Each structure stands twice: as C-alpha cells, then as structure tokens.
Amino acid sequence: MDAFDLRLWNGFNQAGGTLSEPAIVDQITIDSRRIGSSHSLFVALKGEKLDGHDYVRQAVQAGAKYAIVSDQWTPPSDLNGLTLLRVKSPLKAFQEIAKAYRLQLPVKIIGVTGSFGKTMVKDLLHTLLATEKKTAASPESFNSQIGVPLSLLTIRKEHEIAIIEAAISQKQEMEALADLIKPDYTILTPIGKKHLATLQDMSTLAQETLKLIWATPEGGWSLLPTEVHSQLSQSTPSFPIYFWDEACQKLPHATSFQTDVTVPAHYQLSFPDHSVYQGRMSAAYTYYLNLINMSSKAAWLSGISASNIQQVFQTYQPEPTRTEIWKVPTGATFINDTYCSDPQSVDLALRHFDYAADSQRKIVVFGGMRGEPMHANSDYRSIGKTLAKAHLRHLLLFGTKPFKPLIEEMEKNSSETEILAFESEKEVLEHLQNHIQSQDLILLKGEKKFPLDRLTEAFNESQNHNQCIINLAAIKNNLDMIQAKLPSQTRIMVMVKALAYGTDDVRMAKFLASYGIDILGVSYVDEAVCLKRAGISQSIFSISAAIYEVAKVVKWSLEVGVSDKDFILALGKEAKRQAKQIKVHLHINTGMGRFGCRQEEALELAKTILSQPNLILEGIMTHFACADDPQEDAFTNEQIRSFDSTIATLKEHGITAPWVHAANSSGAIRFSTPQYNMVRIGLASYGLYVSESVKASLDLRLALSLTSRIVGINVCKQGETVSYGRRYRVEQEAQKIAVLPIGYFDGLHRNYSGKAHVLIRGKKAPMIGNICMDYMMVDVTGIPDIAIGDKVLIFGEDECGQYLSPEELASSGDSIVHELITCLGPRIQRIFVYEEGRQIR
C-alpha cells in the first residue's frame, strides 16, 4: 500500500488518535508475524479459534506503531511505543480504514463475484488489462469480509484499474463488501451451490450475490450469466448489462468448433472489429470458453485492443487454481501451491507449515512473482521478511527474477536458512531429487504453477499410474452443510478410521485441525496411537479398546468407549498408576448389537466410572444400526427412545456427561435429535451417500475421484476372448481393447468385472473380461485417437466436468461405497487438493 494518513478515517479521533499531527502508516496487517515496517498498523481481530488481542505484545516487539483493539480489552502495561486505537468493533474499523484508503485513490475498480471461477477470471483479466494499463488485483482468493479490505490495501495511486473479488457466505454480507469496493464495473461468474449451507436456496444466493452488481454506478457496465436473467429487478438499471455467455455485436465472443468433449479442443474468438482469433485448448476444462468470454468482454469494455487480447491468448492456458499436496515414495511431502502474483500469496502459502511436525525440515522452492511488478524491490524485500519468519531449513530460488532484496532480508534475519540459487526449474528439481529426506515438507511456489504430472513424474521417476484425488475444499463444504443442518453448538466428531476411509488419516487430521474440528474418531486404539505419534493434537476417541490395551490408552491420553465393568476397573487402575485423567464414553447398546452394555446395566456401569478417581465420564453414546434406510425408520426411532430413556434414568441419579452422541452420517442428515450435542461424521465428509434417502436429504459435494492411465492397447478379432476365464468374447470384427494398471489388489474387485464403464477423453469405455489382480480391460473401439498414457476416470469428476458416481460403481459390483473407497490399495497415489470450485457452468 501507499503511505496513508489514518486521520482520513472518520473514526480516528474517537478511537483515541490525535488529529494535530500526521498518523502515517505504510502497512496494515492482521497477523503480528507479518509486520515488516516501523509504520505498521496492527488490527486485533477476534476469530473462532484465535484472538488478535493475544498477539498485541508480539506486534509491539515486531515494530508496530499503531494497533486497533476492542474498547472492552484491557491492555498489558508493557506496550511502550504503541498507540492504541480503541473501537467497538476492530473488524468494522478495519473495513472503514480500507474504504477511506480506497476513496482517496483515482483507480477504477472492477468488482468480481459469483460462486465459481472468480479467481481465474480475475487473473486472466489482470493479464489482459496489463497489456495497456497499470493494473492491480486481489491477492489469491482474498474476497471475504477480511480479504476484501486486505485486497484494497494492495492498490497504489499509480494503478489505473484494479480487479477486486467479493464472496459471501451469509445474508447481508454483500452490502458491506459493495460499500467497501464501490465498483465502477462488475462481473458475475456462474452461480452454484457453494454456500447453500448458509444461504438456504439458489434464489436467495443469487439475490444476495447480485447486490454487488446493483452497486454499479451510472456510466459503468456489468457482465452477467444468462442463468440470473429471471433474478434481475424489473426496474431499468442505470448502466448497460451484457450477458457474457451470449453473442453480442458490441463485444467479442468465443465459440467452440466441437460439440463434445475432446482434447485438444479448438475455439474461435470473434471481435466487433471483424477480426477473428482461432485458439486451441490443450486441457479441456469445462469452464474454458466461459473464462474466455468473461475476460475478453471485460477487457474490450475496458478499452483493450483486439490485437493485445489475441496476443495474450496465443500463449495462455488456464492453470488450475488449486493447491496440491501429496507424499512421494521417499516419504517427503510436497505442497504445490498456486502461482505467485504478489507478496501476500507467499504469506498465505506459508500457512501450510503451521501444522508441520517437529521432525520435518521446511523447504521452500521459489521462482518469483508473475510478471514485472512495479515495486519489485520492495515486494521481494517484503517476501524475504516473510520467509525469514518461517524458520526454513532451505530456500531454493530459481530463474532470473530480482531476488537480491529477498536474499538480503533472509541473510539478515534468518541465519538458520540455507539459500541456494538455480538457473532453471529443471535444475532445482534435480537438486531436490538428490537431497530430499523422508520427513521433508516442501512448498513449491513460482510465477507459474508447477504441472502436477511433471512433478509426480520427477519424484516417482515416471508418471503415476493411479491417483485418488481428495478435494479438501469439498470436505469443508460438506461439513459446513452438515453443521448448518444441526442444532447450533452441536459438536462434530469426524471419523478418520480405516486411514480416513482409505485416504490418509494424518493429512486429514491436520486439515480438520485447521477447519476447527477438535475431536477425531477411530475404531482401534492402534489407529489413535499412529495419529498421536504423527503429532496430531486433537482429542482422539476410539470406539472400543480391549482390556489388554489399557496401558496404551492411558499412555496416549485417548478417549475411549466403555461398556464392561472389568475394563473400566482396569482402565481406572492403570490411569491411577500413570497419574493421568482419562475420559471415557459410556456406550449403550440400543440395537446395533456390536458394542455397548445393555440398557439395564448402564446405571451400574456409570456409577463404576464415577467411583474411579482417574476416570472422567466424558460422554454417553449409542450407535444407529440402519439410519440410512427409510424402511427401518421405526427401528431407528425406537433406538432413540431407548437411548433417551436410559439417559433419563441416569439423570434421575444425578449422572450426566458433557457430550451425548448417537448419530453417524446418515443419522445426522436424516434424523433430528436436538437432545444430543455431538455427531460422528464419516462418509458424508467426502460427499458420499449410503442410500438414496440420505442423498435426498442433503446435497453434498463429492470430494473423491479415482483416475488411472492406459498402459496397453490391443486389437482383438471377432471370436477371440479377453482375460482369465475367457468370460468375454469379442463380438465385432475387430475391437480395440485398452489395458488399465488397476485391479483387485487396488480395490476394484472381480465383482465389478463387465458391469460398469470408465470415461476416456470424455467417452464411455465399458469394462470387459475378468478384472485381474493388477490390471483390467476396457473397450475403447469407439474412442478416436486413443493413446498410451491417456487418463481414465474410474469414478468422481474429471477436468472436463464429466462425472461417474462412486455409489453406482459400488452397487454394480454388489458392494457399498464404504467398501469401494476403503479398499483402494496402497499403489494408488493419494493427492490432496484444495479447489474451491473447478467448474464454471
């Protein structure tokens, strides 16, 4: 940001500032670790987990000159040199300051909102506008009530135009953001189901999102999708509205040469001056044409010439705006972050290190910022200060960017970090191949996003055959949806048993910690111990434990379900021996018939727990047997009545517990049990459904996809047979058969043989012949240009937007989706991504 006088903020004097002399700041931050100027303003915001007021002292030590704090906060006495500005709401004050800063800038602002594609539109439009104008844009996906003010503060006086994202998750949020941004022009990307957990329905979501559009002033313009046409007000706007997915003689428009999904895909972009550009998409993202239409139309309306727009598209290919996390065979973990467009994106990426284990060396591979920033020296110096606070073991720089200021800051402030420089991406990857260790945590960041296939090939020594993609953003969305359906203050325990349903329990646990989940569930004590050994800090509940495991339960301070008197006494004795307090959950069997005491035994067992001074009755629980099946709802309701009756009996004797829980995913989604205050969520976290009735009750987002690659292609003649047992006979004169390197060892059991299909190049390929231990065969006769190495979708969603249901695949093999995903074998590489919304449709 430019130097800014806080006196331009109307609330400065009332907050305790002095109007008689300048109050200049050149940095405003909400993170005390990121202070890099002696003229900084620290804003103490209170979040769900952290309170910025707890870090005011650190802000002083880092050199902050001012701090905005709540007027209800009592400051410590050792804040010498810091001017406190006391306000009723630090967030509101922060927004007011950002608004005051924005109003004194001559810049024109394009506001971008919608459910999907905001960041990709912003980044491409930034590239187009920068061909002729000095342009700024929101860092990464800074688009919230906090992100928008931070974005506005990155704009400087010399910028001619800026692109600011805005996103909402609650009603009335957009009014505040629109007042902050005060857009001159607006773009609405597609509307989707992303925030239905808090905005109830699509109509409400559209109405709330459109509030930014209606903030467009006279003389501006707005680009909208035709899907919101019915949501527009009957009143005539004072600015022109264009629909970016419809052809218009006044604006450029892109159309595809293909009617189906093919790779590569060809398109044509026609301009009002009658010039035409023909382009090629090497990756068939479903949103590519929409992305071109939104950005080219906005660029044209902003005065960018057809020749400059075409020049950008000659080299442009969309980069997935997702973070990718995976473990290589040596055991090191890679974090492939989005490309770097500003210092803030580095700051954000470093937060992946927040949950690093003590044993992990932290390594950053950095290739510099995209483009040529107007303030390159100060920007790289700022990045150096940020990296210096991250306690890196190695910083590996590559390329020809102006790294000198960054290196100077690192050498001055972080002597523990070894800095190495390389000429190219290839050289830095070769160095890593020779020097990484098993517990390393490696963050990759540069002006371009590293292609995932190239990275996995480099560290697996070839492209990986099979990959399971786990989308953490989808998991967050699903937990939000479930939380919104539950009574307020209901605690969510997320089950990470069976390696988190075949994904990666440690990685999932760390993500869930960042989301705010404070208790995890497992089936076995050994599962819990593995998580504890990996440094997982949340409470861990094991649904059962054997009497010979009591020492292990106590040693690792686990929570455990109990239903046996001998076990309770043994656990109490061991807890006393180790001088620990152990939390237990009394498990009552109401019809599952697996674990749990009989209802008539519950009172005696509860009294036994209370008689043990080293045991704490933390919970009372039961387990639904068939909450997914509407035909068994009478039985489930009887379980609820039985459980309630037992709880009432315990209460009559003065026995209660902090947490009462019964519902699994199906129970939490289909039944209302406000008398309980915790649920155990497993399969639903991944957007998977046990039954159609569960699916009808809540619209979740699939978080798992399974892909493979073609490793062989054969042409078989009529009458020939395929695979063991000769169960498939070639019927046509000639059929082209592709071999996939995935079989029943990898979780695709023989039951699926010949009963389903996969997708290759967007087209169906039926499974044929018996599935082998390591391979399966599919018929690709009707798919042109098929080749070794082509990607294959087995279930989930691919980059083309094509979808195959994992539930339907499981059903085709007379199985259930639980079994399908938990049986995915160790040869399948797990890749975690954080992708807010891949599709623009």
PDB file of N, CA and C in Angstrom, residues 98-168:
ATOM      1  N   ALA A  98      -9.957   0.708   5.246  1.00  0.00           N
ATOM      2  CA  ALA A  98      -9.750   0.269   3.864  1.00  0.00           C
ATOM      3  C   ALA A  98     -10.615   1.081   2.908  1.00  0.00           C
ATOM      4  N   LYS A  99     -11.840   1.382   3.318  1.00  0.00           N
ATOM      5  CA  LYS A  99     -12.722   2.190   2.479  1.00  0.00           C
ATOM      6  C   LYS A  99     -12.166   3.601   2.312  1.00  0.00           C
ATOM      7  N   ALA A 100     -11.679   4.185   3.404  1.00  0.00           N
ATOM      8  CA  ALA A 100     -11.089   5.532   3.330  1.00  0.00           C
ATOM      9  C   ALA A 100      -9.867   5.525   2.419  1.00  0.00           C
ATOM     10  N   TYR A 101      -9.073   4.462   2.509  1.00  0.00           N
ATOM     11  CA  TYR A 101      -7.903   4.339   1.637  1.00  0.00           C
ATOM     12  C   TYR A 101      -8.334   4.232   0.181  1.00  0.00           C
ATOM     13  N   ARG A 102      -9.366   3.418  -0.083  1.00  0.00           N
ATOM     14  CA  ARG A 102      -9.838   3.241  -1.448  1.00  0.00           C
ATOM     15  C   ARG A 102     -10.391   4.537  -2.035  1.00  0.00           C
ATOM     16  N   LEU A 103     -11.107   5.336  -1.234  1.00  0.00           N
ATOM     17  CA  LEU A 103     -11.754   6.544  -1.742  1.00  0.00           C
ATOM     18  C   LEU A 103     -10.760   7.625  -2.156  1.00  0.00           C
ATOM     19  N   GLN A 104      -9.553   7.588  -1.611  1.00  0.00           N
ATOM     20  CA  GLN A 104      -8.589   8.621  -1.989  1.00  0.00           C
ATOM     21  C   GLN A 104      -7.707   8.186  -3.163  1.00  0.00           C
ATOM     22  N   LEU A 105      -8.045   7.008  -3.754  1.00  0.00           N
ATOM     23  CA  LEU A 105      -7.318   6.526  -4.927  1.00  0.00           C
ATOM     24  C   LEU A 105      -8.073   6.893  -6.201  1.00  0.00           C
ATOM     25  N   PRO A 106      -7.375   7.291  -7.245  1.00  0.00           N
ATOM     26  CA  PRO A 106      -8.053   7.631  -8.510  1.00  0.00           C
ATOM     27  C   PRO A 106      -8.422   6.417  -9.350  1.00  0.00           C
ATOM     28  N   VAL A 107      -8.098   5.222  -8.893  1.00  0.00           N
ATOM     29  CA  VAL A 107      -8.241   3.993  -9.660  1.00  0.00           C
ATOM     30  C   VAL A 107      -9.705   3.658  -9.959  1.00  0.00           C
ATOM     31  N   LYS A 108      -9.946   3.022 -11.097  1.00  0.00           N
ATOM     32  CA  LYS A 108     -11.232   2.430 -11.424  1.00  0.00           C
ATOM     33  C   LYS A 108     -11.203   0.973 -10.969  1.00  0.00           C
ATOM     34  N   ILE A 109     -12.333   0.497 -10.426  1.00  0.00           N
ATOM     35  CA  ILE A 109     -12.352  -0.858  -9.880  1.00  0.00           C
ATOM     36  C   ILE A 109     -13.415  -1.709 -10.569  1.00  0.00           C
ATOM     37  N   ILE A 110     -12.973  -2.930 -10.960  1.00  0.00           N
ATOM     38  CA  ILE A 110     -13.888  -3.953 -11.460  1.00  0.00           C
ATOM     39  C   ILE A 110     -14.142  -4.928 -10.322  1.00  0.00           C
ATOM     40  N   GLY A 111     -15.397  -5.038  -9.886  1.00  0.00           N
ATOM     41  CA  GLY A 111     -15.760  -5.994  -8.843  1.00  0.00           C
ATOM     42  C   GLY A 111     -16.184  -7.310  -9.468  1.00  0.00           C
ATOM     43  N   VAL A 112     -15.639  -8.411  -8.957  1.00  0.00           N
ATOM     44  CA  VAL A 112     -15.953  -9.747  -9.484  1.00  0.00           C
ATOM     45  C   VAL A 112     -16.550 -10.581  -8.366  1.00  0.00           C
ATOM     46  N   THR A 113     -17.741 -11.138  -8.605  1.00  0.00           N
ATOM     47  CA  THR A 113     -18.362 -12.028  -7.628  1.00  0.00           C
ATOM     48  C   THR A 113     -18.995 -13.203  -8.350  1.00  0.00           C
ATOM     49  N   GLY A 114     -19.613 -14.106  -7.588  1.00  0.00           N
ATOM     50  CA  GLY A 114     -20.179 -15.329  -8.146  1.00  0.00           C
ATOM     51  C   GLY A 114     -19.754 -16.517  -7.312  1.00  0.00           C
ATOM     52  N   SER A 115     -20.189 -17.706  -7.675  1.00  0.00           N
ATOM     53  CA  SER A 115     -19.851 -18.909  -6.908  1.00  0.00           C
ATOM     54  C   SER A 115     -18.545 -19.545  -7.361  1.00  0.00           C
ATOM     55  N   PHE A 116     -18.330 -19.597  -8.686  1.00  0.00           N
ATOM     56  CA  PHE A 116     -17.174 -20.320  -9.213  1.00  0.00           C
ATOM     57  C   PHE A 116     -16.409 -19.468 -10.220  1.00  0.00           C
ATOM     58  N   GLY A 117     -15.094 -19.625 -10.223  1.00  0.00           N
ATOM     59  CA  GLY A 117     -14.274 -19.039 -11.272  1.00  0.00           C
ATOM     60  C   GLY A 117     -13.817 -17.622 -11.054  1.00  0.00           C
ATOM     61  N   LYS A 118     -14.117 -17.027  -9.891  1.00  0.00           N
ATOM     62  CA  LYS A 118     -13.746 -15.620  -9.669  1.00  0.00           C
ATOM     63  C   LYS A 118     -12.247 -15.398  -9.807  1.00  0.00           C
ATOM     64  N   THR A 119     -11.471 -16.269  -9.181  1.00  0.00           N
ATOM     65  CA  THR A 119     -10.021 -16.066  -9.172  1.00  0.00           C
ATOM     66  C   THR A 119      -9.421 -16.245 -10.565  1.00  0.00           C
ATOM     67  N   MET A 120      -9.901 -17.229 -11.332  1.00  0.00           N
ATOM     68  CA  MET A 120      -9.368 -17.436 -12.677  1.00  0.00           C
ATOM     69  C   MET A 120      -9.742 -16.281 -13.596  1.00  0.00           C
ATOM     70  N   VAL A 121     -10.977 -15.774 -13.468  1.00  0.00           N
ATOM     71  CA  VAL A 121     -11.382 -14.612 -14.260  1.00  0.00           C
ATOM     72  C   VAL A 121     -10.525 -13.414 -13.888  1.00  0.00           C
ATOM     73  N   LYS A 122     -10.349 -13.205 -12.591  1.00  0.00           N
ATOM     74  CA  LYS A 122      -9.544 -12.068 -12.121  1.00  0.00           C
ATOM     75  C   LYS A 122      -8.121 -12.140 -12.674  1.00  0.00           C
ATOM     76  N   ASP A 123      -7.518 -13.317 -12.604  1.00  0.00           N
ATOM     77  CA  ASP A 123      -6.117 -13.430 -13.024  1.00  0.00           C
ATOM     78  C   ASP A 123      -5.950 -13.262 -14.536  1.00  0.00           C
ATOM     79  N   LEU A 124      -6.852 -13.877 -15.316  1.00  0.00           N
ATOM     80  CA  LEU A 124      -6.759 -13.711 -16.763  1.00  0.00           C
ATOM     81  C   LEU A 124      -7.061 -12.268 -17.167  1.00  0.00           C
ATOM     82  N   LEU A 125      -8.064 -11.677 -16.563  1.00  0.00           N
ATOM     83  CA  LEU A 125      -8.391 -10.286 -16.880  1.00  0.00           C
ATOM     84  C   LEU A 125      -7.245  -9.359 -16.494  1.00  0.00           C
ATOM     85  N   HIS A 126      -6.577  -9.648 -15.390  1.00  0.00           N
ATOM     86  CA  HIS A 126      -5.411  -8.863 -14.983  1.00  0.00           C
ATOM     87  C   HIS A 126      -4.338  -8.905 -16.073  1.00  0.00           C
ATOM     88  N   THR A 127      -4.094 -10.088 -16.633  1.00  0.00           N
ATOM     89  CA  THR A 127      -3.097 -10.233 -17.698  1.00  0.00           C
ATOM     90  C   THR A 127      -3.500  -9.435 -18.932  1.00  0.00           C
ATOM     91  N   LEU A 128      -4.780  -9.481 -19.283  1.00  0.00           N
ATOM     92  CA  LEU A 128      -5.260  -8.745 -20.450  1.00  0.00           C
ATOM     93  C   LEU A 128      -5.166  -7.233 -20.242  1.00  0.00           C
ATOM     94  N   LEU A 129      -5.618  -6.760 -19.099  1.00  0.00           N
ATOM     95  CA  LEU A 129      -5.599  -5.313 -18.838  1.00  0.00           C
ATOM     96  C   LEU A 129      -4.175  -4.783 -18.742  1.00  0.00           C
ATOM     97  N   ALA A 130      -3.271  -5.611 -18.216  1.00  0.00           N
ATOM     98  CA  ALA A 130      -1.896  -5.164 -18.016  1.00  0.00           C
ATOM     99  C   ALA A 130      -1.146  -4.937 -19.325  1.00  0.00           C
ATOM    100  N   THR A 131      -1.707  -5.357 -20.445  1.00  0.00           N
ATOM    101  CA  THR A 131      -1.053  -5.087 -21.728  1.00  0.00           C
ATOM    102  C   THR A 131      -1.094  -3.604 -22.072  1.00  0.00           C
ATOM    103  N   GLU A 132      -2.045  -2.861 -21.487  1.00  0.00           N
ATOM    104  CA  GLU A 132      -2.161  -1.437 -21.814  1.00  0.00           C
ATOM    105  C   GLU A 132      -2.316  -0.534 -20.596  1.00  0.00           C
ATOM    106  N   LYS A 133      -2.606  -1.122 -19.421  1.00  0.00           N
ATOM    107  CA  LYS A 133      -2.889  -0.296 -18.248  1.00  0.00           C
ATOM    108  C   LYS A 133      -2.098  -0.779 -17.041  1.00  0.00           C
ATOM    109  N   LYS A 134      -1.830   0.137 -16.113  1.00  0.00           N
ATOM    110  CA  LYS A 134      -1.225  -0.229 -14.840  1.00  0.00           C
ATOM    111  C   LYS A 134      -2.323  -0.825 -13.973  1.00  0.00           C
ATOM    112  N   THR A 135      -2.191  -2.131 -13.688  1.00  0.00           N
ATOM    113  CA  THR A 135      -3.304  -2.898 -13.145  1.00  0.00           C
ATOM    114  C   THR A 135      -2.941  -3.563 -11.821  1.00  0.00           C
ATOM    115  N   ALA A 136      -3.903  -3.563 -10.900  1.00  0.00           N
ATOM    116  CA  ALA A 136      -3.778  -4.283  -9.628  1.00  0.00           C
ATOM    117  C   ALA A 136      -4.904  -5.300  -9.536  1.00  0.00           C
ATOM    118  N   ALA A 137      -4.737  -6.278  -8.650  1.00  0.00           N
ATOM    119  CA  ALA A 137      -5.785  -7.290  -8.472  1.00  0.00           C
ATOM    120  C   ALA A 137      -5.694  -7.885  -7.078  1.00  0.00           C
ATOM    121  N   SER A 138      -6.814  -8.428  -6.612  1.00  0.00           N
ATOM    122  CA  SER A 138      -6.841  -9.094  -5.308  1.00  0.00           C
ATOM    123  C   SER A 138      -5.785 -10.187  -5.253  1.00  0.00           C
ATOM    124  N   PRO A 139      -5.072 -10.303  -4.125  1.00  0.00           N
ATOM    125  CA  PRO A 139      -4.160 -11.437  -3.981  1.00  0.00           C
ATOM    126  C   PRO A 139      -4.939 -12.738  -3.862  1.00  0.00           C
ATOM    127  N   GLU A 140      -4.450 -13.788  -4.525  1.00  0.00           N
ATOM    128  CA  GLU A 140      -5.032 -15.119  -4.391  1.00  0.00           C
ATOM    129  C   GLU A 140      -6.562 -15.049  -4.400  1.00  0.00           C
ATOM    130  N   SER A 141      -7.194 -15.588  -3.335  1.00  0.00           N
ATOM    131  CA  SER A 141      -8.658 -15.546  -3.235  1.00  0.00           C
ATOM    132  C   SER A 141      -9.070 -14.694  -2.038  1.00  0.00           C
ATOM    133  N   PHE A 142      -8.465 -13.522  -1.925  1.00  0.00           N
ATOM    134  CA  PHE A 142      -8.809 -12.606  -0.836  1.00  0.00           C
ATOM    135  C   PHE A 142     -10.140 -11.942  -1.185  1.00  0.00           C
ATOM    136  N   ASN A 143     -11.247 -12.504  -0.728  1.00  0.00           N
ATOM    137  CA  ASN A 143     -12.548 -11.989  -1.162  1.00  0.00           C
ATOM    138  C   ASN A 143     -13.599 -11.938  -0.062  1.00  0.00           C
ATOM    139  N   SER A 144     -13.186 -12.087   1.195  1.00  0.00           N
ATOM    140  CA  SER A 144     -14.126 -12.136   2.306  1.00  0.00           C
ATOM    141  C   SER A 144     -14.238 -10.778   2.995  1.00  0.00           C
ATOM    142  N   GLN A 145     -14.933 -10.758   4.126  1.00  0.00           N
ATOM    143  CA  GLN A 145     -15.061  -9.526   4.906  1.00  0.00           C
ATOM    144  C   GLN A 145     -13.694  -9.024   5.370  1.00  0.00           C
ATOM    145  N   ILE A 146     -12.742  -9.918   5.496  1.00  0.00           N
ATOM    146  CA  ILE A 146     -11.365  -9.533   5.825  1.00  0.00           C
ATOM    147  C   ILE A 146     -10.522  -9.438   4.558  1.00  0.00           C
ATOM    148  N   GLY A 147     -10.735 -10.377   3.622  1.00  0.00           N
ATOM    149  CA  GLY A 147      -9.927 -10.414   2.408  1.00  0.00           C
ATOM    150  C   GLY A 147     -10.106  -9.203   1.517  1.00  0.00           C
ATOM    151  N   VAL A 148     -11.333  -8.678   1.407  1.00  0.00           N
ATOM    152  CA  VAL A 148     -11.560  -7.507   0.552  1.00  0.00           C
ATOM    153  C   VAL A 148     -10.809  -6.287   1.064  1.00  0.00           C
ATOM    154  N   PRO A 149     -10.881  -5.942   2.365  1.00  0.00           N
ATOM    155  CA  PRO A 149     -10.055  -4.828   2.841  1.00  0.00           C
ATOM    156  C   PRO A 149      -8.567  -5.028   2.581  1.00  0.00           C
ATOM    157  N   LEU A 150      -8.078  -6.254   2.803  1.00  0.00           N
ATOM    158  CA  LEU A 150      -6.670  -6.525   2.531  1.00  0.00           C
ATOM    159  C   LEU A 150      -6.359  -6.309   1.049  1.00  0.00           C
ATOM    160  N   SER A 151      -7.274  -6.703   0.177  1.00  0.00           N
ATOM    161  CA  SER A 151      -7.081  -6.519  -1.266  1.00  0.00           C
ATOM    162  C   SER A 151      -7.031  -5.043  -1.628  1.00  0.00           C
ATOM    163  N   LEU A 152      -7.941  -4.252  -1.087  1.00  0.00           N
ATOM    164  CA  LEU A 152      -7.971  -2.820  -1.388  1.00  0.00           C
ATOM    165  C   LEU A 152      -6.669  -2.139  -0.971  1.00  0.00           C
ATOM    166  N   LEU A 153      -6.071  -2.645   0.108  1.00  0.00           N
ATOM    167  CA  LEU A 153      -4.841  -2.036   0.612  1.00  0.00           C
ATOM    168  C   LEU A 153      -3.621  -2.354  -0.251  1.00  0.00           C
ATOM    169  N   THR A 154      -3.769  -3.255  -1.232  1.00  0.00           N
ATOM    170  CA  THR A 154      -2.645  -3.539  -2.142  1.00  0.00           C
ATOM    171  C   THR A 154      -2.613  -2.571  -3.323  1.00  0.00           C
ATOM    172  N   ILE A 155      -3.673  -1.790  -3.502  1.00  0.00           N
ATOM    173  CA  ILE A 155      -3.738  -0.850  -4.623  1.00  0.00           C
ATOM    174  C   ILE A 155      -2.885   0.380  -4.304  1.00  0.00           C
ATOM    175  N   ARG A 156      -2.249   0.919  -5.343  1.00  0.00           N
ATOM    176  CA  ARG A 156      -1.447   2.137  -5.176  1.00  0.00           C
ATOM    177  C   ARG A 156      -1.934   3.218  -6.129  1.00  0.00           C
ATOM    178  N   LYS A 157      -1.503   4.440  -5.859  1.00  0.00           N
ATOM    179  CA  LYS A 157      -2.007   5.596  -6.614  1.00  0.00           C
ATOM    180  C   LYS A 157      -1.709   5.506  -8.106  1.00  0.00           C
ATOM    181  N   GLU A 158      -0.601   4.868  -8.475  1.00  0.00           N
ATOM    182  CA  GLU A 158      -0.251   4.825  -9.889  1.00  0.00           C
ATOM    183  C   GLU A 158      -1.077   3.815 -10.683  1.00  0.00           C
ATOM    184  N   HIS A 159      -1.836   2.950  -9.986  1.00  0.00           N
ATOM    185  CA  HIS A 159      -2.675   1.989 -10.699  1.00  0.00           C
ATOM    186  C   HIS A 159      -3.838   2.712 -11.380  1.00  0.00           C
ATOM    187  N   GLU A 160      -4.119   2.297 -12.607  1.00  0.00           N
ATOM    188  CA  GLU A 160      -5.246   2.867 -13.352  1.00  0.00           C
ATOM    189  C   GLU A 160      -6.522   2.074 -13.145  1.00  0.00           C
ATOM    190  N   ILE A 161      -6.375   0.787 -12.945  1.00  0.00           N
ATOM    191  CA  ILE A 161      -7.537  -0.076 -12.796  1.00  0.00           C
ATOM    192  C   ILE A 161      -7.189  -1.232 -11.862  1.00  0.00           C
ATOM    193  N   ALA A 162      -8.164  -1.688 -11.091  1.00  0.00           N
ATOM    194  CA  ALA A 162      -7.942  -2.794 -10.154  1.00  0.00           C
ATOM    195  C   ALA A 162      -9.116  -3.751 -10.230  1.00  0.00           C
ATOM    196  N   ILE A 163      -8.845  -5.028 -10.005  1.00  0.00           N
ATOM    197  CA  ILE A 163      -9.865  -6.075 -10.030  1.00  0.00           C
ATOM    198  C   ILE A 163      -9.960  -6.649  -8.621  1.00  0.00           C
ATOM    199  N   ILE A 164     -11.130  -6.544  -8.013  1.00  0.00           N
ATOM    200  CA  ILE A 164     -11.317  -6.976  -6.638  1.00  0.00           C
ATOM    201  C   ILE A 164     -12.405  -8.042  -6.575  1.00  0.00           C
ATOM    202  N   GLU A 165     -12.060  -9.177  -5.978  1.00  0.00           N
ATOM    203  CA  GLU A 165     -13.026 -10.260  -5.785  1.00  0.00           C
ATOM    204  C   GLU A 165     -13.893 -10.000  -4.559  1.00  0.00           C
ATOM    205  N   ALA A 166     -15.120 -10.512  -4.587  1.00  0.00           N
ATOM    206  CA  ALA A 166     -16.003 -10.460  -3.426  1.00  0.00           C
ATOM    207  C   ALA A 166     -16.779 -11.763  -3.337  1.00  0.00           C
ATOM    208  N   ALA A 167     -16.778 -12.364  -2.148  1.00  0.00           N
ATOM    209  CA  ALA A 167     -17.507 -13.615  -1.936  1.00  0.00           C
ATOM    210  C   ALA A 167     -18.303 -13.513  -0.642  1.00  0.00           C
ATOM    211  N   ILE A 168     -19.415 -14.215  -0.588  1.00  0.00           N
ATOM    212  CA  ILE A 168     -20.263 -14.176   0.597  1.00  0.00           C
ATOM    213  C   ILE A 168     -20.606 -15.583   1.039  1.00  0.00           C
TER     214      ILE A 168
END
